[in-house]
Short mmCIF file of C-alpha atoms in Angstrom, two decimals:
data_model
loop_
_atom_site.label_atom_id
_atom_site.label_comp_id
_atom_site.label_asym_id
_atom_site.label_seq_id
_atom_site.Cartn_x
_atom_site.Cartn_y
_atom_site.Cartn_z
CA UNK C 25 -24.36 14.68 0.59
CA UNK C 26 -26.03 12.75 -2.09
CA UNK C 27 -26.09 8.70 -1.10
CA UNK C 28 -26.09 6.28 -4.17
CA UNK C 29 -26.64 2.70 -4.02
CA UNK C 30 -27.50 0.33 -6.94
CA UNK C 31 -26.99 -3.17 -7.93
CA UNK C 32 -25.48 -4.51 -11.09
CA UNK C 33 -24.49 -7.62 -12.73
CA UNK C 34 -21.08 -8.93 -11.47
CA UNK C 35 -18.42 -9.85 -13.88
CA UNK C 36 -16.73 -12.26 -11.41
CA UNK C 37 -20.09 -13.88 -10.28
CA UNK C 38 -18.90 -17.42 -11.51
CA UNK C 39 -15.57 -17.11 -9.84
CA UNK C 40 -16.66 -15.88 -6.54
CA UNK C 41 -18.70 -18.96 -6.37
CA UNK C 42 -16.18 -21.38 -5.85
CA UNK C 43 -14.36 -21.36 -2.44
CA UNK C 44 -10.69 -19.93 -2.92
CA UNK C 45 -7.57 -21.98 -2.17
CA UNK C 46 -3.85 -21.49 -1.31
CA UNK C 47 -1.38 -21.23 -4.37
CA UNK C 48 1.64 -23.60 -3.14
CA UNK C 49 4.44 -24.71 -5.55
CA UNK C 50 2.01 -24.08 -8.48
CA UNK C 51 -0.84 -25.75 -7.23
CA UNK C 52 -4.18 -24.78 -5.64
CA UNK C 53 -4.40 -26.52 -2.51
CA UNK C 54 -6.74 -26.29 0.66
CA UNK C 55 -5.12 -25.02 4.17
CA UNK C 56 -3.85 -28.29 5.80
CA UNK C 57 -6.16 -27.44 8.85
CA UNK C 58 -9.06 -27.48 6.25
CA UNK C 59 -10.43 -24.25 7.64
CA UNK C 60 -11.88 -21.49 5.79
CA UNK C 61 -12.79 -17.74 6.50
CA UNK C 62 -15.50 -15.48 4.85
CA UNK C 63 -14.67 -12.28 2.94
CA UNK C 64 -17.27 -9.77 2.85
CA UNK C 65 -18.49 -6.97 0.68
CA UNK C 66 -18.07 -3.76 3.10
CA UNK C 67 -20.79 -1.98 1.15
CA UNK C 68 -23.37 -4.45 2.10
CA UNK C 69 -22.04 -6.99 4.74
CA UNK C 70 -22.88 -9.68 2.45
CA UNK C 71 -20.62 -12.75 2.04
CA UNK C 72 -18.51 -12.56 -1.19
CA UNK C 73 -17.00 -16.15 -0.93
CA UNK C 74 -15.12 -18.28 1.43
CA UNK C 75 -11.19 -18.43 1.28
CA UNK C 76 -8.74 -20.95 2.74
CA UNK C 77 -7.20 -20.10 6.09
CA UNK C 78 -3.53 -20.83 5.92
CA UNK C 79 -1.43 -21.35 9.08
CA UNK C 80 1.84 -22.22 10.33
CA UNK C 81 1.88 -25.46 8.33
CA UNK C 82 0.96 -24.01 5.03
CA UNK C 83 3.62 -21.06 5.15
CA UNK C 84 6.15 -23.73 5.93
CA UNK C 85 4.99 -25.76 2.84
CA UNK C 86 5.02 -22.54 0.64
CA UNK C 87 8.49 -21.49 2.13
CA UNK C 88 10.14 -25.02 1.27
CA UNK C 89 8.52 -24.66 -2.29
CA UNK C 90 9.71 -21.05 -2.62
CA UNK C 91 13.39 -22.49 -1.34
CA UNK C 92 13.36 -25.64 -3.93
CA UNK C 93 12.41 -23.21 -6.85
CA UNK C 94 15.52 -20.74 -5.79
CA UNK C 95 17.96 -23.23 -5.21
CA UNK C 96 17.15 -26.15 -7.62
CA UNK C 97 14.35 -25.14 -9.95
CA UNK C 98 13.92 -23.70 -13.37
CA UNK C 99 13.79 -20.11 -11.94
CA UNK C 100 17.52 -20.20 -11.33
CA UNK C 101 18.26 -21.07 -14.89
CA UNK C 102 16.11 -18.52 -16.71
CA UNK C 103 18.02 -15.93 -18.27
CA UNK C 104 17.34 -12.14 -17.07
CA UNK C 105 15.60 -11.36 -20.42
CA UNK C 106 13.37 -14.56 -19.72
CA UNK C 107 12.40 -13.00 -16.25
CA UNK C 108 11.59 -9.73 -17.95
CA UNK C 109 8.97 -11.34 -20.89
CA UNK C 110 7.25 -13.17 -17.77
CA UNK C 111 6.72 -10.00 -16.13
CA UNK C 112 5.61 -8.22 -19.40
CA UNK C 113 3.20 -11.03 -20.08
CA UNK C 114 1.88 -10.75 -16.64
CA UNK C 115 1.18 -7.09 -17.09
CA UNK C 116 -0.51 -7.91 -20.10
CA UNK C 117 -2.76 -10.54 -18.78
CA UNK C 118 -3.66 -7.97 -15.95
CA UNK C 119 -4.46 -5.33 -18.49
CA UNK C 120 -6.69 -7.89 -20.35
CA UNK C 121 -8.81 -8.57 -17.25
CA UNK C 122 -8.73 -5.22 -15.92
CA UNK C 123 -12.41 -4.85 -15.55
CA UNK C 124 -12.59 -8.07 -13.50
CA UNK C 125 -9.67 -6.75 -11.36
CA UNK C 126 -11.22 -3.64 -10.82
CA UNK C 127 -14.85 -5.27 -9.71
CA UNK C 128 -12.76 -7.48 -7.53
CA UNK C 129 -10.92 -4.70 -5.76
CA UNK C 130 -14.29 -2.62 -5.11
CA UNK C 131 -16.31 -5.77 -4.13
CA UNK C 132 -13.44 -6.61 -1.35
CA UNK C 133 -12.25 -3.21 -0.34
CA UNK C 134 -15.46 -1.09 -1.03
CA UNK C 135 -13.42 1.52 -2.86
CA UNK C 136 -15.41 3.49 -5.66
CA UNK C 137 -15.22 1.33 -8.90
CA UNK C 138 -13.37 4.29 -10.83
CA UNK C 139 -10.80 4.29 -8.48
CA UNK C 140 -10.11 0.93 -8.93
CA UNK C 141 -10.44 1.18 -12.66
CA UNK C 142 -8.32 4.45 -13.22
CA UNK C 143 -5.92 4.28 -10.33
CA UNK C 144 -5.07 0.82 -9.03
CA UNK C 145 -5.15 -1.48 -12.04
CA UNK C 146 -3.30 0.86 -14.36
CA UNK C 147 -0.50 1.58 -11.88
CA UNK C 148 -0.44 -2.45 -11.05
CA UNK C 149 0.24 -2.83 -14.98
CA UNK C 150 2.78 -0.11 -15.20
CA UNK C 151 4.71 -1.42 -12.17
CA UNK C 152 5.13 -4.74 -13.34
CA UNK C 153 6.22 -3.39 -16.59
CA UNK C 154 8.47 -1.00 -15.18
CA UNK C 155 10.24 -3.86 -13.19
CA UNK C 156 10.34 -5.89 -16.14
CA UNK C 157 12.86 -3.56 -17.60
CA UNK C 158 15.01 -3.81 -14.80
CA UNK C 159 15.25 -7.58 -15.05
CA UNK C 160 18.05 -7.22 -17.65
CA UNK C 161 19.90 -4.05 -15.95
CA UNK C 162 21.21 -5.39 -12.40
CA UNK C 163 24.70 -5.10 -12.87
CA UNK C 164 27.78 -5.35 -10.82
CA UNK C 165 31.05 -3.09 -11.09
CA UNK C 166 34.75 -3.23 -11.29
CA UNK C 167 36.79 -1.39 -8.65
CA UNK C 168 40.43 -0.20 -9.06
CA UNK C 169 41.37 -0.43 -5.40
CA UNK C 170 44.46 -2.57 -5.48
CA UNK C 171 47.01 -3.35 -8.25
CA UNK C 172 47.61 -6.74 -6.71
CA UNK C 173 43.86 -7.56 -7.29
CA UNK C 174 41.08 -7.67 -9.59
CA UNK C 175 38.10 -6.45 -7.70
CA UNK C 176 34.40 -6.73 -8.97
CA UNK C 177 30.95 -6.92 -7.28
CA UNK C 178 28.11 -9.30 -8.16
CA UNK C 179 24.29 -8.30 -7.46
CA UNK C 180 22.35 -11.39 -6.51
CA UNK C 181 19.10 -12.00 -5.34
CA UNK C 182 18.42 -12.35 -1.56
CA UNK C 183 16.74 -15.51 -1.94
CA UNK C 184 13.19 -16.46 -0.43
CA UNK C 185 11.30 -13.04 0.42
CA UNK C 186 8.32 -12.97 2.71
CA UNK C 187 5.91 -10.32 1.54
CA UNK C 188 2.73 -9.21 3.62
CA UNK C 189 0.58 -6.52 2.04
CA UNK C 190 -2.27 -4.37 3.26
CA UNK C 191 -6.09 -4.15 2.57
CA UNK C 192 -6.11 -0.61 1.38
CA UNK C 193 -4.61 -1.38 -2.15
CA UNK C 194 -4.38 -4.86 -2.42
CA UNK C 195 -3.49 -5.60 -5.98
CA UNK C 196 -1.16 -2.42 -6.27
CA UNK C 197 0.70 -3.14 -3.04
CA UNK C 198 1.15 -6.73 -4.28
CA UNK C 199 2.72 -5.47 -7.46
CA UNK C 200 4.97 -2.98 -5.49
CA UNK C 201 6.41 -6.08 -3.88
CA UNK C 202 6.29 -8.74 -6.44
CA UNK C 203 7.85 -6.64 -9.19
CA UNK C 204 11.28 -6.04 -7.97
CA UNK C 205 11.43 -9.29 -6.15
CA UNK C 206 11.00 -11.41 -9.23
CA UNK C 207 13.05 -8.97 -11.28
CA UNK C 208 15.84 -9.43 -9.18
CA UNK C 209 15.47 -13.48 -9.43
CA UNK C 210 14.14 -13.83 -5.73
CA UNK C 211 11.23 -16.50 -5.09
CA UNK C 212 8.35 -15.45 -2.44
CA UNK C 213 5.44 -16.06 -0.28
CA UNK C 214 2.95 -13.61 -0.19
CA UNK C 215 0.62 -12.95 2.36
CA UNK C 216 -2.42 -10.95 1.35
CA UNK C 217 -4.69 -9.11 4.01
CA UNK C 218 -7.43 -11.28 5.40
CA UNK C 219 -9.94 -8.52 4.69
CA UNK C 220 -9.15 -8.35 0.91
CA UNK C 221 -7.68 -11.50 -0.57
CA UNK C 222 -9.46 -11.97 -3.76
CA UNK C 223 -7.23 -9.84 -6.48
CA UNK C 224 -4.23 -11.48 -5.03
CA UNK C 225 -5.62 -14.95 -5.91
CA UNK C 226 -6.69 -14.04 -9.15
CA UNK C 227 -3.33 -12.65 -9.77
CA UNK C 228 -1.87 -16.05 -8.72
CA UNK C 229 -3.99 -17.58 -11.37
CA UNK C 230 -2.69 -15.36 -14.18
CA UNK C 231 0.94 -15.79 -12.56
CA UNK C 232 0.56 -19.57 -13.50
CA UNK C 233 -1.07 -18.72 -16.81
CA UNK C 234 1.78 -16.26 -17.85
CA UNK C 235 4.21 -19.16 -17.25
CA UNK C 236 6.24 -18.57 -13.87
CA UNK C 237 7.68 -21.86 -12.79
CA UNK C 238 6.22 -23.59 -9.82
CA UNK C 239 7.06 -22.23 -6.64
CA UNK C 240 8.19 -19.14 -7.63
CA UNK C 241 5.28 -17.02 -6.19
CA UNK C 242 3.23 -18.87 -3.53
CA UNK C 243 0.00 -17.15 -2.01
CA UNK C 244 -1.25 -18.20 1.45
CA UNK C 245 -4.47 -16.14 2.81
CA UNK C 246 -4.96 -16.16 6.58
CA UNK C 247 -4.68 -14.07 9.48
CA UNK C 248 -1.53 -12.40 11.18
CA UNK C 249 -0.89 -12.95 14.80
CA UNK C 250 -0.46 -16.37 15.94
CA UNK C 251 -1.25 -17.25 12.20
CA UNK C 252 0.26 -17.33 8.86
CA UNK C 253 1.43 -13.68 8.98
CA UNK C 254 3.48 -14.09 12.03
CA UNK C 255 4.51 -17.62 10.94
CA UNK C 256 6.11 -15.97 7.85
CA UNK C 257 7.95 -13.35 9.34
CA UNK C 258 9.29 -15.88 12.01
CA UNK C 259 10.11 -18.45 9.57
CA UNK C 260 13.96 -19.56 9.74
CA UNK C 261 14.30 -20.25 5.97
CA UNK C 262 12.91 -16.76 4.88
CA UNK C 263 15.86 -14.30 3.89
CA UNK C 264 13.80 -11.00 3.83
CA UNK C 265 10.55 -10.06 4.91
CA UNK C 266 8.56 -7.02 3.44
CA UNK C 267 5.62 -5.36 5.19
CA UNK C 268 3.00 -2.68 4.87
CA UNK C 269 0.86 -1.90 7.39
CA UNK C 270 0.39 0.24 10.62
CA UNK C 271 3.42 0.92 12.76
CA UNK C 272 2.34 -1.59 15.76
CA UNK C 273 2.37 -4.67 13.45
CA UNK C 274 5.67 -3.28 11.97
CA UNK C 275 7.46 -3.41 15.36
CA UNK C 276 6.28 -6.96 15.56
CA UNK C 277 7.49 -7.66 12.42
CA UNK C 278 10.99 -6.48 13.31
CA UNK C 279 10.49 -8.50 16.53
CA UNK C 280 9.55 -11.72 14.76
CA UNK C 281 12.46 -11.32 12.34
CA UNK C 282 15.31 -11.54 14.90
CA UNK C 283 15.30 -15.23 14.91
CA UNK C 284 17.53 -15.43 11.90
CA UNK C 285 17.98 -11.78 11.55
CA UNK C 286 16.23 -11.65 8.04
CA UNK C 287 16.49 -8.45 6.33
CA UNK C 288 13.27 -6.24 6.85
CA UNK C 289 11.62 -3.44 5.11
CA UNK C 290 8.68 -1.46 6.36
CA UNK C 291 6.18 1.00 4.78
CA UNK C 292 4.07 1.94 7.73
CA UNK C 293 1.59 4.72 8.46
CA UNK C 294 1.44 8.50 8.31
CA UNK C 295 0.11 11.82 9.56
CA UNK C 296 0.60 13.67 6.78
CA UNK C 297 0.49 17.81 6.81
CA UNK C 298 -1.14 19.18 4.08
CA UNK C 299 -0.17 23.07 4.48
CA UNK C 300 -1.71 25.91 2.18
CA UNK C 301 -0.30 29.26 2.09
CA UNK C 302 -2.23 32.39 1.55
CA UNK C 303 -0.65 32.92 -2.01
CA UNK C 304 -1.85 29.36 -3.13
CA UNK C 305 -4.41 28.67 -5.81
CA UNK C 306 -7.24 27.87 -3.32
CA UNK C 307 -9.58 26.38 -5.53
CA UNK C 308 -6.85 23.91 -6.47
CA UNK C 309 -5.75 23.41 -2.82
CA UNK C 310 -9.42 22.92 -2.11
CA UNK C 311 -9.37 19.89 -4.42
CA UNK C 312 -6.12 18.74 -3.25
CA UNK C 313 -7.43 18.83 0.65
CA UNK C 314 -10.29 16.58 -0.70
CA UNK C 315 -8.16 14.00 -2.70
CA UNK C 316 -5.65 14.20 0.09
CA UNK C 317 -8.00 12.82 3.03
CA UNK C 318 -11.01 11.22 1.16
CA UNK C 319 -9.40 9.11 -1.68
CA UNK C 320 -10.03 5.74 -0.75
CA UNK C 321 -12.20 6.66 2.03
CA UNK C 322 -9.18 8.01 4.18
CA UNK C 323 -7.55 4.72 4.10
CA UNK C 324 -4.47 5.65 2.75
CA UNK C 325 -1.10 5.46 4.35
CA UNK C 326 0.02 9.21 3.14
CA UNK C 327 -3.33 10.95 3.40
CA UNK C 328 -3.46 14.44 4.03
CA UNK C 329 -5.15 14.15 7.34
CA UNK C 330 -3.62 17.43 9.02
CA UNK C 331 -4.74 20.26 6.92
CA UNK C 332 -2.60 23.58 7.78
CA UNK C 333 -4.02 26.56 6.80
CA UNK C 334 -2.51 30.19 6.82
CA UNK C 335 -4.96 32.24 8.94
CA UNK C 336 -5.76 34.97 6.17
CA UNK C 337 -7.35 32.40 4.10
CA UNK C 338 -8.83 29.96 6.80
CA UNK C 339 -12.38 30.94 6.77
CA UNK C 340 -12.92 31.29 2.91
CA UNK C 341 -10.91 27.85 2.60
CA UNK C 342 -13.24 25.85 4.97
CA UNK C 343 -16.22 27.26 3.25
CA UNK C 344 -15.41 26.23 -0.08
CA UNK C 345 -14.20 22.84 1.14
CA UNK C 346 -17.15 22.12 3.39
CA UNK C 347 -19.05 23.03 0.32
CA UNK C 348 -17.33 20.82 -1.79
CA UNK C 349 -17.69 17.99 0.52
CA UNK C 350 -21.52 18.35 0.91
CA UNK C 351 -21.74 17.39 -2.83
CA UNK C 352 -19.76 13.99 -2.69
CA UNK C 353 -21.56 11.25 -3.36
CA UNK C 354 -21.39 8.30 -1.00
CA UNK C 355 -22.75 4.74 -1.68
CA UNK C 356 -21.69 1.15 -2.77
CA UNK C 357 -18.65 1.36 -4.84
CA UNK C 358 -20.01 -0.34 -7.62
CA UNK C 359 -22.02 2.39 -8.54
CA UNK C 360 -20.49 4.55 -11.48
CA UNK C 361 -21.04 7.82 -9.73
CA UNK C 362 -19.92 6.98 -6.00
CA UNK C 363 -17.00 9.14 -4.96
CA UNK C 364 -16.65 7.99 -1.29
CA UNK C 365 -17.40 4.28 -0.37
CA UNK C 366 -17.76 2.21 2.70
CA UNK C 367 -14.77 1.38 5.22
CA UNK C 368 -12.93 -1.73 4.57
CA UNK C 369 -14.49 -3.47 7.58
CA UNK C 370 -16.90 -3.31 10.50
CA UNK C 371 -13.92 -3.05 12.85
CA UNK C 372 -12.46 -0.06 10.94
CA UNK C 373 -15.86 1.82 10.78
CA UNK C 374 -15.98 1.61 14.77
CA UNK C 375 -12.44 2.68 15.04
CA UNK C 376 -12.81 6.11 13.24
CA UNK C 377 -16.50 6.79 14.77
CA UNK C 378 -14.15 6.24 18.16
CA UNK C 379 -11.77 8.85 16.87
CA UNK C 380 -14.48 11.13 16.19
CA UNK C 381 -15.84 10.92 19.60
CA UNK C 382 -12.29 11.47 21.01
CA UNK C 383 -11.80 14.62 18.94
CA UNK C 384 -15.11 16.12 19.81
CA UNK C 385 -14.21 15.29 23.51
CA UNK C 386 -11.06 17.49 23.24
CA UNK C 387 -13.04 20.57 22.21
CA UNK C 388 -12.47 20.09 18.37
CA UNK C 389 -15.11 21.69 16.24
CA UNK C 390 -17.19 19.18 14.06
CA UNK C 391 -17.70 21.13 10.80
CA UNK C 392 -19.59 18.17 8.80
CA UNK C 393 -19.80 14.55 8.69
CA UNK C 394 -19.10 12.59 12.12
CA UNK C 395 -21.17 9.69 11.85
CA UNK C 396 -22.11 6.62 10.19
CA UNK C 397 -25.07 7.24 7.33
CA UNK C 398 -28.43 5.55 7.88
CA UNK C 399 -31.11 4.57 5.25
CA UNK C 400 -29.92 2.10 2.65
CA UNK C 401 -26.27 2.26 3.57
CA UNK C 402 -26.99 1.21 7.19
CA UNK C 403 -25.98 -2.39 6.76
CA UNK C 404 -22.42 -1.21 5.27
CA UNK C 405 -19.54 0.06 6.86
CA UNK C 406 -19.77 3.82 5.90
CA UNK C 407 -18.48 7.08 7.68
CA UNK C 408 -19.60 10.39 6.27
CA UNK C 409 -16.66 12.69 5.21
CA UNK C 410 -15.81 14.40 8.37
CA UNK C 411 -13.70 17.52 9.31
CA UNK C 412 -12.76 19.11 12.46
CA UNK C 413 -11.83 22.80 12.84
CA UNK C 414 -10.23 24.73 15.92
CA UNK C 415 -7.85 21.45 15.98
CA UNK C 416 -4.51 21.97 18.18
CA UNK C 417 -1.55 19.89 16.83
CA UNK C 418 -1.13 18.02 20.30
CA UNK C 419 -4.85 16.53 20.22
CA UNK C 420 -4.89 12.84 19.47
CA UNK C 421 -6.78 13.53 16.20
CA UNK C 422 -3.73 15.35 15.02
CA UNK C 423 -1.29 12.96 16.23
CA UNK C 424 -2.71 9.31 15.78
CA UNK C 425 -3.48 7.78 12.42
CA UNK C 426 -7.05 7.38 12.19
CA UNK C 427 -7.20 5.94 8.71
CA UNK C 428 -10.54 7.13 7.62
CA UNK C 429 -12.28 10.06 6.18
CA UNK C 430 -11.21 12.34 8.91
CA UNK C 431 -9.58 15.76 8.55
CA UNK C 432 -8.12 17.77 11.17
CA UNK C 433 -7.53 21.46 10.24
CA UNK C 434 -4.99 23.59 12.07
CA UNK C 435 -4.36 27.17 11.35
CA UNK C 436 -0.80 28.57 11.21
CA UNK C 437 0.90 32.08 10.95
CA UNK C 438 4.14 31.67 9.51
CA UNK C 439 6.41 29.12 7.73
CA UNK C 440 8.72 28.56 10.84
CA UNK C 441 5.69 27.75 12.89
CA UNK C 442 4.15 25.34 10.34
CA UNK C 443 7.45 23.55 9.62
CA UNK C 444 7.72 23.00 13.52
CA UNK C 445 4.12 21.75 13.91
CA UNK C 446 4.39 19.56 10.48
CA UNK C 447 7.15 17.87 11.98
CA UNK C 448 5.59 17.28 15.40
CA UNK C 449 4.43 14.06 14.98
CA UNK C 450 5.75 10.40 15.23
CA UNK C 451 5.36 10.01 11.38
CA UNK C 452 7.11 10.98 8.50
CA UNK C 453 5.77 9.45 5.36
CA UNK C 454 4.53 12.27 3.05
CA UNK C 455 3.36 15.81 2.93
CA UNK C 456 1.74 18.55 0.88
CA UNK C 457 2.96 22.38 0.28
CA UNK C 458 0.12 24.49 -1.74
CA UNK C 459 2.11 28.24 -2.38
CA UNK C 460 2.87 29.93 -5.64
CA UNK C 461 6.21 31.00 -3.90
CA UNK C 462 9.21 28.93 -5.20
CA UNK C 463 11.28 29.87 -2.41
CA UNK C 464 8.70 28.76 0.18
CA UNK C 465 7.89 25.57 -1.41
CA UNK C 466 11.74 24.54 -1.63
CA UNK C 467 12.32 25.99 2.06
CA UNK C 468 9.64 23.82 3.24
CA UNK C 469 10.40 20.55 1.43
CA UNK C 470 14.01 20.73 2.84
CA UNK C 471 12.58 21.20 6.36
CA UNK C 472 9.84 18.70 6.59
CA UNK C 473 11.02 15.32 7.80
CA UNK C 474 9.29 12.97 5.34
CA UNK C 475 10.06 10.79 2.10
CA UNK C 476 7.55 12.27 -0.29
CA UNK C 477 7.04 16.05 -0.58
CA UNK C 478 4.21 17.19 -3.05
CA UNK C 479 4.09 20.88 -4.05
CA UNK C 480 0.90 22.02 -5.46
CA UNK C 481 -0.23 18.50 -5.76
CA UNK C 482 -1.40 15.29 -3.34
CA UNK C 483 -1.13 11.81 -3.96
CA UNK C 484 0.87 11.89 -7.01
CA UNK C 485 2.80 8.40 -7.59
CA UNK C 486 4.70 6.81 -10.21
CA UNK C 487 6.76 3.27 -10.60
CA UNK C 488 9.83 5.20 -11.20
CA UNK C 489 9.79 7.51 -7.96
CA UNK C 490 10.77 5.87 -4.77
CA UNK C 491 8.28 5.89 -2.05
CA UNK C 492 8.82 5.50 1.74
CA UNK C 493 9.12 7.00 5.46
CA UNK C 494 10.99 8.59 8.07
CA UNK C 495 10.47 7.79 11.70
CA UNK C 496 7.66 5.59 12.49
CA UNK C 497 6.54 5.53 8.87
CA UNK C 498 9.21 2.76 8.20
CA UNK C 499 12.44 2.24 6.49
CA UNK C 500 13.61 1.27 2.97
CA UNK C 501 11.96 2.57 -0.31
CA UNK C 502 9.77 0.89 -2.42
CA UNK C 503 9.33 1.90 -6.20
CA UNK C 504 12.06 3.08 -8.32
CA UNK C 505 15.47 1.64 -8.80
CA UNK C 506 15.96 2.06 -4.99
CA UNK C 507 13.70 -0.77 -4.25
CA UNK C 508 16.23 -2.87 -5.92
CA UNK C 509 18.31 -2.75 -2.84
CA UNK C 510 15.60 -4.47 -0.75
CA UNK C 511 15.76 -7.26 -3.03
CA UNK C 512 19.44 -7.93 -3.40
CA UNK C 513 22.61 -8.93 -1.91
CA UNK C 514 26.17 -7.18 -2.93
CA UNK C 515 29.00 -9.87 -3.22
CA UNK C 516 32.74 -8.50 -3.28
CA UNK C 517 35.16 -10.60 -5.32
CA UNK C 518 38.84 -10.33 -5.00
CA UNK C 519 41.02 -12.04 -7.58
CA UNK C 520 44.76 -12.16 -6.96
CA UNK C 521 46.62 -11.17 -9.86
CA UNK C 522 49.97 -10.27 -8.31
CA UNK C 523 53.34 -11.76 -9.99
#
């Protein structure tokens, strides 16, 4: 595997030189405690900048600002078309500063710059534009149920929304949550992941530049348990909490929310089956398997981490797959030719290496990778792309979310067997099916318990298509018109017209 690491001049050098503050009520402020924390470049372990460490008191300030903006401020008085124009202006500003955002995502997360540039940022822009279109199309209905009453419904914003986003797609996940919440007329408090706060803070600057009223969007950086994240989920004046992250934290979010029974939506983890039948286009499926597990260093909730291969093609497929993986360029994400960067943190790197040891201990065969690279990359949080064969679906490597570039390969004999094995997991976020038989594709799409099924593709997403999971992968749907249900209430009105 080729290794690349080179330096380049940063677009954000001056911006990073200044410590970052919290955005509360339209102003950039220090945390009340005065505390800060460092955010680091995972490719080099170098400190990028210092960020205000928000806590319970700062969350309370932000929620009060959001409540005032919702109940009393300009936001409530704006027309739907004005909200749409603000979202469109924000999208234009992000597009204008696309290269800066791409660089910030790569610096903070580690992902290859070409993934940031061609996936994260364009999809962020399109998500805001998509939801700008919905701002003017939120409608109620009239219902002819009783001749003595004129009945109609109103679709109203939920109110103050708390949103906690993950570190794997920092800016894009912010767009997934801010877009529908703002289109529906809510105000919000956004809590970015402590590992990757930078793009959310730069987004906050553009939100102010776009002209959003004070207090509509508040951004509090900080940590989760016993700090900003928990305080937001517990806050008694937050009407709804949206969370993307691991299932263990998701269960905590539900627990925290019970104080005022706030509404909760969860987009959690996955252990996606990526199923290849003998009649599939093998070369296309090999590329699909690589995309499915090594995109964003495997730090993707819908990653195809379980590769099911029909037995007649197993050996041919593995030979082609390992040959392609051997040519992948690993290095600093800022280098244009890098195809796989570092994990987001030292903690994540150690977690993945531990799972690799567990898999070997359970008897899985290490086909490639399995360690952190040395040399020029030793200072970063890298893990070589790893493939295990001779895996049984009951092994921990096949049941638990590794969230890294580790692929478990499992052979199968027939469609019924693979359908049962695919569903034999606590998760149900996504799945891939590779076949040229349309009946097989539709049969499996119906049988697999997951929110997204890709046929002869993997990781395809669009703002108009709903995304979410079954089982321990969470509940509620993001993207598409279905996400509007997360951020609105339905009010029924009865008007007595009887004589």
